[in-house]
Structures are given as structure tokens and as C-alpha cells.
PDB file of C-alpha atoms in Angstrom:
ATOM      1  CA  MET A   5      12.427 -42.441   7.333  1.00  0.00           C
ATOM      2  CA  ARG A   6      10.168 -45.510   7.542  1.00  0.00           C
ATOM      3  CA  LEU A   7       9.150 -45.094   3.914  1.00  0.00           C
ATOM      4  CA  PHE A   8      12.821 -45.034   2.847  1.00  0.00           C
ATOM      5  CA  SER A   9      13.563 -48.171   4.922  1.00  0.00           C
ATOM      6  CA  LEU A  10      10.540 -49.940   3.448  1.00  0.00           C
ATOM      7  CA  MET A  11      11.555 -49.004  -0.118  1.00  0.00           C
ATOM      8  CA  PHE A  12      15.109 -50.188   0.550  1.00  0.00           C
ATOM      9  CA  LEU A  13      13.844 -53.523   1.900  1.00  0.00           C
ATOM     10  CA  VAL A  14      11.539 -54.012  -1.117  1.00  0.00           C
ATOM     11  CA  SER A  15      14.449 -53.213  -3.465  1.00  0.00           C
ATOM     12  CA  LEU A  16      16.634 -55.803  -1.749  1.00  0.00           C
ATOM     13  CA  LEU A  17      13.897 -58.423  -2.031  1.00  0.00           C
ATOM     14  CA  LEU A  18      13.401 -57.693  -5.737  1.00  0.00           C
ATOM     15  CA  ILE A  19      17.126 -57.915  -6.415  1.00  0.00           C
ATOM     16  CA  SER A  20      17.440 -61.208  -4.564  1.00  0.00           C
ATOM     17  CA  CYS A  21      14.455 -62.629  -6.474  1.00  0.00           C
ATOM     18  CA  GLN A  22      16.045 -61.553  -9.736  1.00  0.00           C
ATOM     19  CA  ASP A  23      19.313 -63.217  -8.819  1.00  0.00           C
ATOM     20  CA  GLU A  24      17.445 -66.391  -7.870  1.00  0.00           C
ATOM     21  CA  ARG A  25      16.027 -66.615 -11.386  1.00  0.00           C
ATOM     22  CA  SER A  26      19.522 -66.528 -12.853  1.00  0.00           C
ATOM     23  CA  ILE A  27      20.772 -69.052 -10.288  1.00  0.00           C
ATOM     24  CA  ASP A  28      17.756 -71.259 -11.041  1.00  0.00           C
ATOM     25  CA  GLY A  29      18.725 -71.145 -14.707  1.00  0.00           C
ATOM     26  CA  ASP A  30      22.266 -72.196 -13.823  1.00  0.00           C
ATOM     27  CA  GLN A  31      20.944 -75.142 -11.805  1.00  0.00           C
ATOM     28  CA  LEU A  32      18.592 -76.198 -14.598  1.00  0.00           C
ATOM     29  CA  TYR A  33      21.477 -75.990 -17.060  1.00  0.00           C
ATOM     30  CA  SER A  34      23.639 -78.155 -14.773  1.00  0.00           C
ATOM     31  CA  ASP A  35      20.798 -80.670 -14.564  1.00  0.00           C
ATOM     32  CA  GLY A  36      20.632 -80.851 -18.368  1.00  0.00           C
ATOM     33  CA  ASP A  37      17.269 -79.062 -18.584  1.00  0.00           C
ATOM     34  CA  PHE A  38      18.359 -76.606 -21.250  1.00  0.00           C
ATOM     35  CA  GLU A  39      14.805 -75.548 -22.179  1.00  0.00           C
ATOM     36  CA  GLY A  40      14.082 -74.784 -18.523  1.00  0.00           C
ATOM     37  CA  ALA A  41      17.373 -72.911 -18.176  1.00  0.00           C
ATOM     38  CA  LEU A  42      16.560 -70.887 -21.291  1.00  0.00           C
ATOM     39  CA  ALA A  43      13.139 -69.926 -19.886  1.00  0.00           C
ATOM     40  CA  SER A  44      14.712 -68.908 -16.585  1.00  0.00           C
ATOM     41  CA  TYR A  45      17.408 -66.813 -18.275  1.00  0.00           C
ATOM     42  CA  ASN A  46      14.792 -65.139 -20.510  1.00  0.00           C
ATOM     43  CA  GLU A  47      12.753 -64.159 -17.456  1.00  0.00           C
ATOM     44  CA  TYR A  48      15.801 -62.731 -15.722  1.00  0.00           C
ATOM     45  CA  LEU A  49      16.876 -60.812 -18.822  1.00  0.00           C
ATOM     46  CA  LYS A  50      13.464 -59.119 -18.964  1.00  0.00           C
ATOM     47  CA  LEU A  51      14.461 -57.466 -15.690  1.00  0.00           C
ATOM     48  CA  LYS A  52      18.160 -56.975 -16.455  1.00  0.00           C
ATOM     49  CA  PRO A  53      18.646 -57.085 -20.242  1.00  0.00           C
ATOM     50  CA  SER A  54      22.377 -56.290 -20.079  1.00  0.00           C
ATOM     51  CA  HIS A  55      23.369 -58.780 -17.398  1.00  0.00           C
ATOM     52  CA  ILE A  56      26.555 -60.215 -18.921  1.00  0.00           C
ATOM     53  CA  LYS A  57      26.702 -63.513 -17.039  1.00  0.00           C
ATOM     54  CA  THR A  58      23.068 -64.340 -17.806  1.00  0.00           C
ATOM     55  CA  LEU A  59      23.447 -63.382 -21.474  1.00  0.00           C
ATOM     56  CA  TYR A  60      26.480 -65.641 -21.752  1.00  0.00           C
ATOM     57  CA  ASN A  61      24.732 -68.506 -19.954  1.00  0.00           C
ATOM     58  CA  ARG A  62      21.673 -68.130 -22.160  1.00  0.00           C
ATOM     59  CA  GLY A  63      24.025 -68.419 -25.140  1.00  0.00           C
ATOM     60  CA  ARG A  64      25.357 -71.670 -23.697  1.00  0.00           C
ATOM     61  CA  ALA A  65      21.789 -72.950 -23.301  1.00  0.00           C
ATOM     62  CA  TYR A  66      21.026 -72.050 -26.924  1.00  0.00           C
ATOM     63  CA  GLU A  67      24.206 -73.821 -27.959  1.00  0.00           C
ATOM     64  CA  ALA A  68      23.235 -76.941 -25.989  1.00  0.00           C
ATOM     65  CA  LEU A  69      19.925 -76.871 -27.862  1.00  0.00           C
ATOM     66  CA  GLU A  70      21.848 -76.546 -31.158  1.00  0.00           C
ATOM     67  CA  GLN A  71      20.421 -73.079 -31.799  1.00  0.00           C
ATOM     68  CA  TYR A  72      23.832 -71.784 -32.768  1.00  0.00           C
ATOM     69  CA  GLU A  73      22.788 -68.497 -34.397  1.00  0.00           C
ATOM     70  CA  LYS A  74      20.920 -67.429 -31.263  1.00  0.00           C
ATOM     71  CA  ALA A  75      23.905 -68.460 -29.157  1.00  0.00           C
ATOM     72  CA  LEU A  76      26.167 -66.354 -31.365  1.00  0.00           C
ATOM     73  CA  ASP A  77      23.848 -63.350 -30.932  1.00  0.00           C
ATOM     74  CA  ASP A  78      24.164 -63.631 -27.150  1.00  0.00           C
ATOM     75  CA  TYR A  79      27.939 -64.070 -27.244  1.00  0.00           C
ATOM     76  CA  GLU A  80      28.313 -61.058 -29.533  1.00  0.00           C
ATOM     77  CA  THR A  81      26.096 -59.014 -27.211  1.00  0.00           C
ATOM     78  CA  VAL A  82      28.355 -59.981 -24.334  1.00  0.00           C
ATOM     79  CA  LEU A  83      31.379 -58.836 -26.352  1.00  0.00           C
ATOM     80  CA  ARG A  84      29.727 -55.490 -27.108  1.00  0.00           C
ATOM     81  CA  LEU A  85      29.186 -55.020 -23.362  1.00  0.00           C
ATOM     82  CA  GLU A  86      32.481 -56.578 -22.251  1.00  0.00           C
ATOM     83  CA  PRO A  87      34.974 -56.780 -25.146  1.00  0.00           C
ATOM     84  CA  LYS A  88      37.503 -58.675 -23.029  1.00  0.00           C
ATOM     85  CA  SER A  89      35.185 -61.536 -22.035  1.00  0.00           C
ATOM     86  CA  ILE A  90      37.390 -64.603 -22.452  1.00  0.00           C
ATOM     87  CA  ASN A  91      34.439 -67.009 -22.360  1.00  0.00           C
ATOM     88  CA  ALA A  92      32.523 -65.110 -25.039  1.00  0.00           C
ATOM     89  CA  LEU A  93      35.637 -64.844 -27.242  1.00  0.00           C
ATOM     90  CA  LEU A  94      36.217 -68.605 -26.939  1.00  0.00           C
ATOM     91  CA  SER A  95      32.559 -69.317 -27.701  1.00  0.00           C
ATOM     92  CA  VAL A  96      32.483 -67.102 -30.804  1.00  0.00           C
ATOM     93  CA  GLY A  97      35.742 -68.656 -31.994  1.00  0.00           C
ATOM     94  CA  GLN A  98      34.239 -72.126 -31.541  1.00  0.00           C
ATOM     95  CA  TYR A  99      31.128 -71.040 -33.434  1.00  0.00           C
ATOM     96  CA  TYR A 100      33.268 -70.158 -36.462  1.00  0.00           C
ATOM     97  CA  SER A 101      35.347 -73.320 -36.082  1.00  0.00           C
ATOM     98  CA  ARG A 102      32.173 -75.398 -36.087  1.00  0.00           C
ATOM     99  CA  LYS A 103      31.336 -73.781 -39.451  1.00  0.00           C
ATOM    100  CA  ASP A 104      34.852 -74.574 -40.746  1.00  0.00           C
ATOM    101  CA  ASP A 105      35.655 -70.860 -40.851  1.00  0.00           C
ATOM    102  CA  TRP A 106      39.029 -71.463 -39.246  1.00  0.00           C
ATOM    103  CA  ASN A 107      40.437 -68.076 -40.173  1.00  0.00           C
ATOM    104  CA  SER A 108      37.679 -66.244 -38.266  1.00  0.00           C
ATOM    105  CA  GLY A 109      38.012 -68.658 -35.362  1.00  0.00           C
ATOM    106  CA  GLN A 110      41.747 -67.996 -35.295  1.00  0.00           C
ATOM    107  CA  LEU A 111      41.153 -64.262 -34.802  1.00  0.00           C
ATOM    108  CA  TYR A 112      39.048 -64.859 -31.694  1.00  0.00           C
ATOM    109  CA  PHE A 113      41.448 -67.406 -30.222  1.00  0.00           C
ATOM    110  CA  GLU A 114      44.382 -65.062 -30.825  1.00  0.00           C
ATOM    111  CA  LYS A 115      42.497 -62.380 -28.896  1.00  0.00           C
ATOM    112  CA  VAL A 116      42.011 -64.811 -25.989  1.00  0.00           C
ATOM    113  CA  VAL A 117      45.739 -65.603 -25.913  1.00  0.00           C
ATOM    114  CA  GLU A 118      46.578 -61.921 -26.208  1.00  0.00           C
ATOM    115  CA  LEU A 119      44.362 -61.119 -23.206  1.00  0.00           C
ATOM    116  CA  ASN A 120      45.465 -64.117 -21.137  1.00  0.00           C
ATOM    117  CA  GLN A 121      48.706 -65.911 -22.026  1.00  0.00           C
ATOM    118  CA  ASN A 122      47.855 -68.581 -19.428  1.00  0.00           C
ATOM    119  CA  ASN A 123      44.598 -69.705 -21.026  1.00  0.00           C
ATOM    120  CA  ALA A 124      45.261 -73.306 -22.080  1.00  0.00           C
ATOM    121  CA  GLN A 125      41.954 -73.591 -23.972  1.00  0.00           C
ATOM    122  CA  GLY A 126      42.767 -70.477 -25.989  1.00  0.00           C
ATOM    123  CA  HIS A 127      46.135 -71.926 -27.046  1.00  0.00           C
ATOM    124  CA  PHE A 128      44.562 -75.310 -27.810  1.00  0.00           C
ATOM    125  CA  PHE A 129      41.739 -73.901 -29.957  1.00  0.00           C
ATOM    126  CA  LEU A 130      44.209 -71.590 -31.687  1.00  0.00           C
ATOM    127  CA  GLY A 131      46.308 -74.669 -32.489  1.00  0.00           C
ATOM    128  CA  GLN A 132      43.286 -76.380 -34.032  1.00  0.00           C
ATOM    129  CA  ALA A 133      42.452 -73.336 -36.161  1.00  0.00           C
ATOM    130  CA  LEU A 134      46.040 -73.096 -37.353  1.00  0.00           C
ATOM    131  CA  GLN A 135      46.288 -76.828 -38.064  1.00  0.00           C
ATOM    132  CA  HIS A 136      43.101 -76.790 -40.152  1.00  0.00           C
ATOM    133  CA  GLN A 137      44.599 -73.981 -42.226  1.00  0.00           C
ATOM    134  CA  GLY A 138      47.766 -75.992 -42.857  1.00  0.00           C
ATOM    135  CA  LYS A 139      49.912 -73.866 -40.523  1.00  0.00           C
ATOM    136  CA  ILE A 140      51.312 -76.972 -38.851  1.00  0.00           C
ATOM    137  CA  ARG A 141      54.414 -75.578 -37.171  1.00  0.00           C
ATOM    138  CA  ASP A 142      52.423 -72.713 -35.640  1.00  0.00           C
ATOM    139  CA  ALA A 143      49.807 -75.219 -34.519  1.00  0.00           C
ATOM    140  CA  ILE A 144      52.473 -77.331 -32.790  1.00  0.00           C
ATOM    141  CA  GLU A 145      53.676 -74.213 -31.009  1.00  0.00           C
ATOM    142  CA  SER A 146      50.135 -73.430 -29.791  1.00  0.00           C
ATOM    143  CA  TYR A 147      49.539 -77.007 -28.606  1.00  0.00           C
ATOM    144  CA  THR A 148      52.881 -76.937 -26.806  1.00  0.00           C
ATOM    145  CA  SER A 149      51.842 -73.741 -25.020  1.00  0.00           C
ATOM    146  CA  ALA A 150      48.515 -75.326 -24.023  1.00  0.00           C
ATOM    147  CA  ILE A 151      50.315 -78.372 -22.612  1.00  0.00           C
ATOM    148  CA  ALA A 152      52.819 -76.201 -20.724  1.00  0.00           C
ATOM    149  CA  ILE A 153      49.879 -74.489 -19.011  1.00  0.00           C
ATOM    150  CA  ASN A 154      47.788 -77.625 -18.424  1.00  0.00           C
ATOM    151  CA  LYS A 155      49.664 -80.940 -18.473  1.00  0.00           C
ATOM    152  CA  ASN A 156      46.332 -82.812 -18.284  1.00  0.00           C
ATOM    153  CA  LEU A 157      44.839 -81.377 -21.469  1.00  0.00           C
ATOM    154  CA  SER A 158      44.606 -84.697 -23.295  1.00  0.00           C
ATOM    155  CA  GLU A 159      43.248 -83.222 -26.533  1.00  0.00           C
ATOM    156  CA  ALA A 160      46.314 -80.989 -26.895  1.00  0.00           C
ATOM    157  CA  TYR A 161      48.589 -84.056 -26.832  1.00  0.00           C
ATOM    158  CA  LEU A 162      46.344 -85.839 -29.317  1.00  0.00           C
ATOM    159  CA  PHE A 163      46.210 -82.962 -31.794  1.00  0.00           C
ATOM    160  CA  ARG A 164      49.888 -82.105 -31.408  1.00  0.00           C
ATOM    161  CA  GLY A 165      50.589 -85.759 -32.171  1.00  0.00           C
ATOM    162  CA  THR A 166      48.605 -85.521 -35.411  1.00  0.00           C
ATOM    163  CA  ALA A 167      50.536 -82.354 -36.281  1.00  0.00           C
ATOM    164  CA  PHE A 168      53.795 -84.222 -35.660  1.00  0.00           C
ATOM    165  CA  ILE A 169      52.592 -86.975 -38.014  1.00  0.00           C
ATOM    166  CA  ALA A 170      51.959 -84.303 -40.661  1.00  0.00           C
ATOM    167  CA  THR A 171      55.601 -83.177 -40.301  1.00  0.00           C
ATOM    168  CA  ASN A 172      56.969 -86.758 -40.368  1.00  0.00           C
ATOM    169  CA  ARG A 173      58.012 -86.755 -36.702  1.00  0.00           C
ATOM    170  CA  THR A 174      56.506 -90.088 -35.777  1.00  0.00           C
ATOM    171  CA  ARG A 175      58.526 -90.640 -32.594  1.00  0.00           C
ATOM    172  CA  LEU A 176      57.263 -87.354 -31.103  1.00  0.00           C
ATOM    173  CA  ALA A 177      53.744 -88.128 -32.313  1.00  0.00           C
ATOM    174  CA  CYS A 178      53.792 -91.508 -30.587  1.00  0.00           C
ATOM    175  CA  GLN A 179      54.942 -89.911 -27.334  1.00  0.00           C
ATOM    176  CA  ASP A 180      51.999 -87.515 -27.524  1.00  0.00           C
ATOM    177  CA  PHE A 181      49.541 -90.277 -28.403  1.00  0.00           C
ATOM    178  CA  ALA A 182      50.805 -92.271 -25.401  1.00  0.00           C
ATOM    179  CA  ALA A 183      50.338 -89.233 -23.131  1.00  0.00           C
ATOM    180  CA  ALA A 184      46.823 -88.673 -24.498  1.00  0.00           C
ATOM    181  CA  ASN A 185      46.016 -92.345 -24.008  1.00  0.00           C
ATOM    182  CA  THR A 186      47.236 -92.227 -20.400  1.00  0.00           C
ATOM    183  CA  LEU A 187      44.921 -89.248 -19.849  1.00  0.00           C
ATOM    184  CA  GLY A 188      41.960 -91.253 -21.177  1.00  0.00           C
ATOM    185  CA  GLU A 189      41.683 -89.902 -24.722  1.00  0.00           C
ATOM    186  CA  LYS A 190      39.930 -92.758 -26.564  1.00  0.00           C
ATOM    187  CA  GLU A 191      41.101 -91.799 -30.064  1.00  0.00           C
ATOM    188  CA  ALA A 192      44.734 -92.081 -28.941  1.00  0.00           C
ATOM    189  CA  GLU A 193      44.651 -95.878 -28.853  1.00  0.00           C
ATOM    190  CA  ARG A 194      43.592 -96.065 -32.504  1.00  0.00           C
ATOM    191  CA  LEU A 195      46.362 -93.643 -33.503  1.00  0.00           C
ATOM    192  CA  ILE A 196      48.950 -95.634 -31.531  1.00  0.00           C
ATOM    193  CA  THR A 197      47.884 -98.789 -33.363  1.00  0.00           C
ATOM    194  CA  ARG A 198      48.097 -97.035 -36.710  1.00  0.00           C
ATOM    195  CA  TYR A 199      51.368 -95.130 -36.318  1.00  0.00           C
ATOM    196  CA  CYS A 200      53.340 -96.523 -33.401  1.00  0.00           C
ATOM    197  CA  LYS A 201      53.420-100.317 -33.730  1.00  0.00           C
TER     198      LYS A 201
END
């Protein structure tokens, strides 16, 4: 019985040490030490190679270090393990958007919205992907959904305003630029000067 208790105690200590490594990585990431966070996540993943949260966070660290292909590998691994991971879907969609592959990005953002209708970021990024493909009315609809979910999402007002400009609805655009400006979106002031005065 003592041997079992001792083994159980050692197991608990090992698990807590492992979790500390992941938590240390999170703290390093928050402090802006992305190299340190990456090292911490790598150590933790040696012990638990399929730990979804740590894989995702390591992807974020790679992304912060502009190692986008490695970040994508981690996000795709997360999606193989957890196909409904909203964060990984958003991150992969943003990867493709960053490469101007808006059609691929759109597919990931649509999946986010399909899984969670109340995800403002999913609607916003979907709007961007649609707008870059010239699907302006659909983009406006996505931005409107994002704003309905999160009234403080300044970028959604800004981008919806630019979509309104593209459809010659200047009055609506100016209302959105004003809302974005009130929420602290710096670009809004320039757009107000250009289109609304």
C-alpha cells in the first residue's frame, strides 16, 4: 500500500511540474519573451506531445517570432486533434489571409461562424475575406453580424465603412467611421477627412 501511495504522490508531482512548464511559457509569452515561451512550450511538449493548449500557444509564439510556417504546423496539428478548435481555425484563416489567399481564409472563418454564431472575430475576419474577394454585400453582412455581437469592435465599423464607400453609401460609411473613431480607431479620422467633410 505504501508503494502505491508513493507512486501516486510522485505522479502528482510530475504532473504539476509539467503543468508549471506550460504555465511558465504562458507567462513568458505575456511578458513578450517569445523565445523563452517557445523553449518552455517545447520542453512541455516533450512530455505531452499532444497537449492541445500548449501546441496552440507554441503556434502563437512562432507567429510572434514571424515563423509563420511553423505556427501553421502547430495550428493544423491542433485541428487534427480537435477539429472544432475555434482559436486554431481563426489562426489558420489568418495565416491564409496574411498570404492574400482570401478564399482559403474564408473557408476557415466560415467554419468558425458555423461552429459559433456568436463569435464576433469570426464574422469580422469573414467580412474581410469576402471584401478582399469583391463580395462587398456579403462582407457588409458579416461586419454587421460582428458589430451586433460586439458593439466595441472598432475594426468592424471601420471596414464596414469602407465597404459602404465601395457601394456608394457615403452617409452610412461616415456613421461607421465616426463610430470607429469614437472607439479609438486611428485610421477612422483620416477616412472621415477624406469622405465625410
